[in-house]
Amino acid sequence: MTIRLDLPAGRVGPGKVALLEAIDREGSISAAARHLGMSYPRAWGLVSQLDTILGEEVVARAPGGRKGGGAALTEAGRRLIARYRAVEAAAQSAAGPAPEAGGA
């Protein structure tokens, strides 16, 4: 089951949420992108889309350089993940268990 949230300014689905979770774990957009097997420009673009969709930053970014940069989720980013996962869990609960393989 795949859940997508259609919001007035755009769509949020499992890929964008997984990216936010990876940024939270890895501490940077580039490391999260590597972990998920996507390019840094793609990851950056998805983060920018989320900022636009929510009308606020989902990731606080520190510029890179000699001392390195980093990224951390903002409260908006954390709320988005929590709400998405809650909707996902409610949908799964309402749908019930997945049918067994080979069943009709």
Coordinates of N, CA and C in Angstrom, one line a residue:
M1 N 0.8 -1.2 0.0 CA 0.0 0.0 0.0 C 0.9 1.2 0.0
T2 N 0.6 2.2 -0.9 CA 1.3 3.4 -0.9 C 0.4 4.6 -0.6
I3 N 0.8 5.4 0.3 CA 0.0 6.6 0.7 C 0.6 7.8 0.1
R4 N -0.2 8.7 -0.5 CA 0.2 10.0 -1.0 C -0.7 11.0 -0.4
L5 N -0.2 12.1 0.1 CA -1.0 13.2 0.6 C -1.0 14.3 -0.4
D6 N -2.2 14.6 -1.0 CA -2.3 15.7 -1.9 C -2.7 16.9 -1.1
L7 N -1.8 17.8 -1.0 CA -1.9 19.1 -0.3 C -2.2 20.2 -1.4
P8 N -2.7 21.3 -1.0 CA -3.0 22.4 -1.9 C -1.8 22.8 -2.8
A9 N -0.6 22.7 -2.2 CA 0.6 23.2 -3.0 C 1.4 22.0 -3.6
G10 N 1.0 20.8 -3.4 CA 1.8 19.7 -4.0 C 1.5 18.4 -3.3
R11 N 2.2 17.3 -3.7 CA 2.0 16.0 -3.2 C 3.2 15.5 -2.3
V12 N 2.9 14.8 -1.2 CA 3.9 14.2 -0.4 C 3.6 12.7 -0.3
G13 N 4.7 12.0 -0.7 CA 4.6 10.5 -0.7 C 5.7 9.9 0.0
P14 N 5.8 8.6 -0.1 CA 6.8 7.8 0.6 C 8.2 8.2 0.3
G15 N 8.5 8.6 -0.9 CA 9.9 8.9 -1.3 C 10.4 10.2 -0.5
K16 N 9.6 11.2 -0.5 CA 9.9 12.5 0.2 C 10.0 12.2 1.7
V17 N 9.1 11.4 2.2 CA 9.2 11.1 3.7 C 10.4 10.3 4.0
A18 N 10.8 9.3 3.1 CA 12.0 8.5 3.4 C 13.2 9.4 3.3
L19 N 13.2 10.4 2.4 CA 14.4 11.3 2.3 C 14.5 12.1 3.6
L20 N 13.4 12.6 4.1 CA 13.5 13.4 5.4 C 14.0 12.5 6.5
E21 N 13.5 11.3 6.6 CA 14.0 10.3 7.6 C 15.5 10.1 7.5
A22 N 15.9 9.9 6.2 CA 17.4 9.7 6.0 C 18.2 10.9 6.4
I23 N 17.7 12.1 6.1 CA 18.4 13.3 6.5 C 18.5 13.4 8.0
D24 N 17.4 13.0 8.7 CA 17.5 13.0 10.1 C 18.5 12.0 10.7
R25 N 18.6 10.8 10.1 CA 19.6 9.8 10.5 C 21.0 10.2 10.1
E26 N 21.2 10.7 8.9 CA 22.5 10.9 8.4 C 23.1 12.2 8.8
G27 N 22.3 13.2 9.0 CA 22.8 14.5 9.4 C 23.2 15.4 8.2
S28 N 22.9 15.0 7.0 CA 23.2 15.8 5.8 C 22.4 15.3 4.6
I29 N 22.1 16.3 3.7 CA 21.3 16.0 2.6 C 22.2 15.1 1.6
S30 N 23.4 15.3 1.5 CA 24.3 14.5 0.6 C 24.4 13.1 1.1
A31 N 24.6 12.9 2.4 CA 24.7 11.5 2.9 C 23.4 10.8 2.8
A32 N 22.3 11.5 3.0 CA 20.9 10.9 2.9 C 20.7 10.5 1.4
A33 N 21.1 11.4 0.5 CA 21.0 11.0 -0.9 C 21.8 9.8 -1.3
R34 N 23.0 9.7 -0.8 CA 23.9 8.5 -1.1 C 23.2 7.3 -0.5
H35 N 22.7 7.4 0.7 CA 22.1 6.3 1.4 C 20.9 5.7 0.6
L36 N 20.1 6.7 0.0 CA 18.9 6.3 -0.8 C 19.2 6.0 -2.3
G37 N 20.5 6.2 -2.7 CA 20.8 5.9 -4.1 C 20.3 7.0 -5.0
M38 N 20.2 8.2 -4.6 CA 19.8 9.3 -5.5 C 20.9 10.4 -5.5
S39 N 20.8 11.2 -6.6 CA 21.8 12.3 -6.7 C 21.5 13.4 -5.7
Y40 N 22.5 14.1 -5.4 CA 22.4 15.2 -4.5 C 21.4 16.3 -5.0
P41 N 21.6 16.6 -6.3 CA 20.6 17.6 -6.9 C 19.2 17.2 -6.8
R42 N 18.9 15.9 -7.0 CA 17.5 15.3 -6.8 C 17.1 15.5 -5.4
A43 N 17.9 15.1 -4.4 CA 17.5 15.2 -3.0 C 17.3 16.7 -2.7
W44 N 18.2 17.6 -3.1 CA 18.0 19.0 -2.8 C 16.7 19.5 -3.4
G45 N 16.4 19.1 -4.6 CA 15.1 19.5 -5.3 C 13.9 19.0 -4.5
L46 N 13.9 17.8 -4.0 CA 12.8 17.3 -3.2 C 12.6 18.1 -1.9
V47 N 13.7 18.4 -1.3 CA 13.7 19.2 0.0 C 13.1 20.6 -0.4
S48 N 13.5 21.2 -1.5 CA 12.9 22.5 -1.9 C 11.5 22.4 -2.2
Q49 N 11.0 21.3 -2.8 CA 9.6 21.1 -3.1 C 8.8 21.0 -1.8
L50 N 9.4 20.3 -0.8 CA 8.7 20.2 0.5 C 8.6 21.5 1.2
D51 N 9.6 22.3 1.1 CA 9.6 23.7 1.6 C 8.4 24.5 1.0
T52 N 8.3 24.4 -0.3 CA 7.3 25.1 -1.0 C 5.9 24.5 -0.7
I53 N 5.7 23.2 -0.6 CA 4.5 22.6 -0.3 C 4.0 23.0 1.1
L54 N 4.9 23.1 2.1 CA 4.5 23.4 3.4 C 4.5 24.9 3.7
G55 N 5.2 25.7 2.9 CA 5.4 27.1 3.1 C 6.3 27.4 4.2
E56 N 7.2 26.5 4.6 CA 8.2 26.7 5.6 C 9.3 25.6 5.4
E57 N 10.5 25.9 5.9 CA 11.6 24.9 5.8 C 11.3 23.7 6.5
V58 N 11.6 22.5 5.9 CA 11.5 21.2 6.6 C 12.9 20.8 7.0
V59 N 14.0 21.4 6.4 CA 15.3 21.0 6.8 C 16.1 22.3 7.0
A60 N 16.8 22.4 8.2 CA 17.7 23.5 8.4 C 19.1 23.1 7.9
R61 N 19.6 23.9 7.0 CA 20.9 23.5 6.3 C 22.0 24.4 6.8
A62 N 23.2 23.8 7.0 CA 24.4 24.5 7.3 C 25.3 24.3 6.1
P63 N 25.8 25.4 5.5 CA 26.7 25.3 4.3 C 27.9 24.4 4.5
G64 N 28.3 23.7 3.5 CA 29.5 22.8 3.6 C 30.8 23.6 3.5
G65 N 31.8 23.0 3.2 CA 33.1 23.7 3.1 C 34.2 22.9 3.8
R66 N 35.2 23.6 4.3 CA 36.3 22.8 4.9 C 35.9 22.1 6.2
K67 N 35.1 22.8 6.9 CA 34.6 22.2 8.2 C 33.4 21.3 8.0
G68 N 32.9 21.2 6.8 CA 31.7 20.4 6.6 C 30.4 21.2 6.9
G69 N 29.4 20.7 6.4 CA 28.1 21.3 6.6 C 27.2 20.4 7.4
G70 N 26.0 20.4 7.1 CA 25.1 19.5 7.8 C 23.7 19.9 7.5
A71 N 22.8 19.1 8.0 CA 21.4 19.4 7.9 C 20.6 18.7 9.0
A72 N 19.6 19.3 9.5 CA 18.8 18.7 10.5 C 17.3 19.1 10.2
L73 N 16.4 18.2 10.6 CA 15.0 18.5 10.4 C 14.5 19.6 11.3
T74 N 13.7 20.4 10.7 CA 13.0 21.5 11.5 C 11.8 20.8 12.2
E75 N 11.1 21.6 13.0 CA 9.9 21.1 13.6 C 8.9 20.8 12.5
A76 N 8.8 21.6 11.5 CA 7.9 21.3 10.4 C 8.2 20.0 9.7
G77 N 9.5 19.7 9.5 CA 9.9 18.4 8.9 C 9.5 17.2 9.8
R78 N 9.7 17.4 11.1 CA 9.3 16.3 12.1 C 7.8 16.1 12.1
R79 N 7.1 17.2 12.1 CA 5.6 17.1 12.1 C 5.1 16.4 10.8
L80 N 5.7 16.8 9.7 CA 5.3 16.2 8.4 C 5.5 14.6 8.5
I81 N 6.6 14.2 8.9 CA 6.9 12.8 9.0 C 5.9 12.1 10.0
A82 N 5.6 12.7 11.1 CA 4.7 12.1 12.1 C 3.3 12.0 11.5
R83 N 2.9 13.1 10.9 CA 1.5 13.1 10.3 C 1.4 12.1 9.2
Y84 N 2.4 12.0 8.3 CA 2.4 11.0 7.2 C 2.3 9.6 7.8
R85 N 3.2 9.3 8.7 CA 3.2 8.0 9.3 C 1.9 7.6 10.0
A86 N 1.3 8.6 10.6 CA 0.0 8.4 11.3 C -1.1 8.0 10.3
V87 N -1.1 8.8 9.2 CA -2.1 8.5 8.1 C -1.8 7.1 7.5
E88 N -0.6 6.8 7.3 CA -0.2 5.5 6.7 C -0.6 4.4 7.7
A89 N -0.4 4.5 9.0 CA -0.8 3.5 9.9 C -2.3 3.3 10.0
A90 N -3.0 4.5 9.9 CA -4.5 4.4 10.0 C -5.0 3.7 8.7
A91 N -4.4 4.0 7.6 CA -4.9 3.4 6.3 C -4.6 1.9 6.4
Q92 N -3.4 1.5 6.9 CA -3.1 0.1 7.0 C -4.0 -0.6 7.9
S93 N -4.4 0.0 9.0 CA -5.3 -0.6 10.0 C -6.7 -0.8 9.4
A94 N -7.1 0.2 8.6 CA -8.4 0.2 8.0 C -8.5 -0.9 6.9
A95 N -7.4 -1.1 6.2 CA -7.3 -2.0 5.1 C -7.2 -3.5 5.6
G96 N -6.7 -3.7 6.8 CA -6.6 -5.0 7.4 C -5.3 -5.7 6.9
P97 N -5.2 -6.9 7.2 CA -3.9 -7.6 6.8 C -3.9 -7.9 5.3
A98 N -2.7 -7.9 4.8 CA -2.5 -8.2 3.4 C -2.9 -9.6 3.1
P99 N -3.5 -9.8 1.9 CA -3.9 -11.2 1.5 C -2.7 -12.1 1.4
E100 N -2.9 -13.3 1.7 CA -1.8 -14.3 1.6 C -1.4 -14.5 0.1
A101 N -0.2 -14.8 -0.1 CA 0.3 -15.1 -1.5 C -0.4 -16.3 -2.0
G102 N -0.8 -16.2 -3.3 CA -1.4 -17.4 -3.9 C -2.9 -17.4 -3.7
G103 N -3.4 -16.5 -2.9 CA -4.9 -16.5 -2.7 C -5.6 -15.7 -3.7
A104 N -6.8 -15.9 -3.9 CA -7.6 -15.2 -4.9 C -8.2 -13.9 -4.4

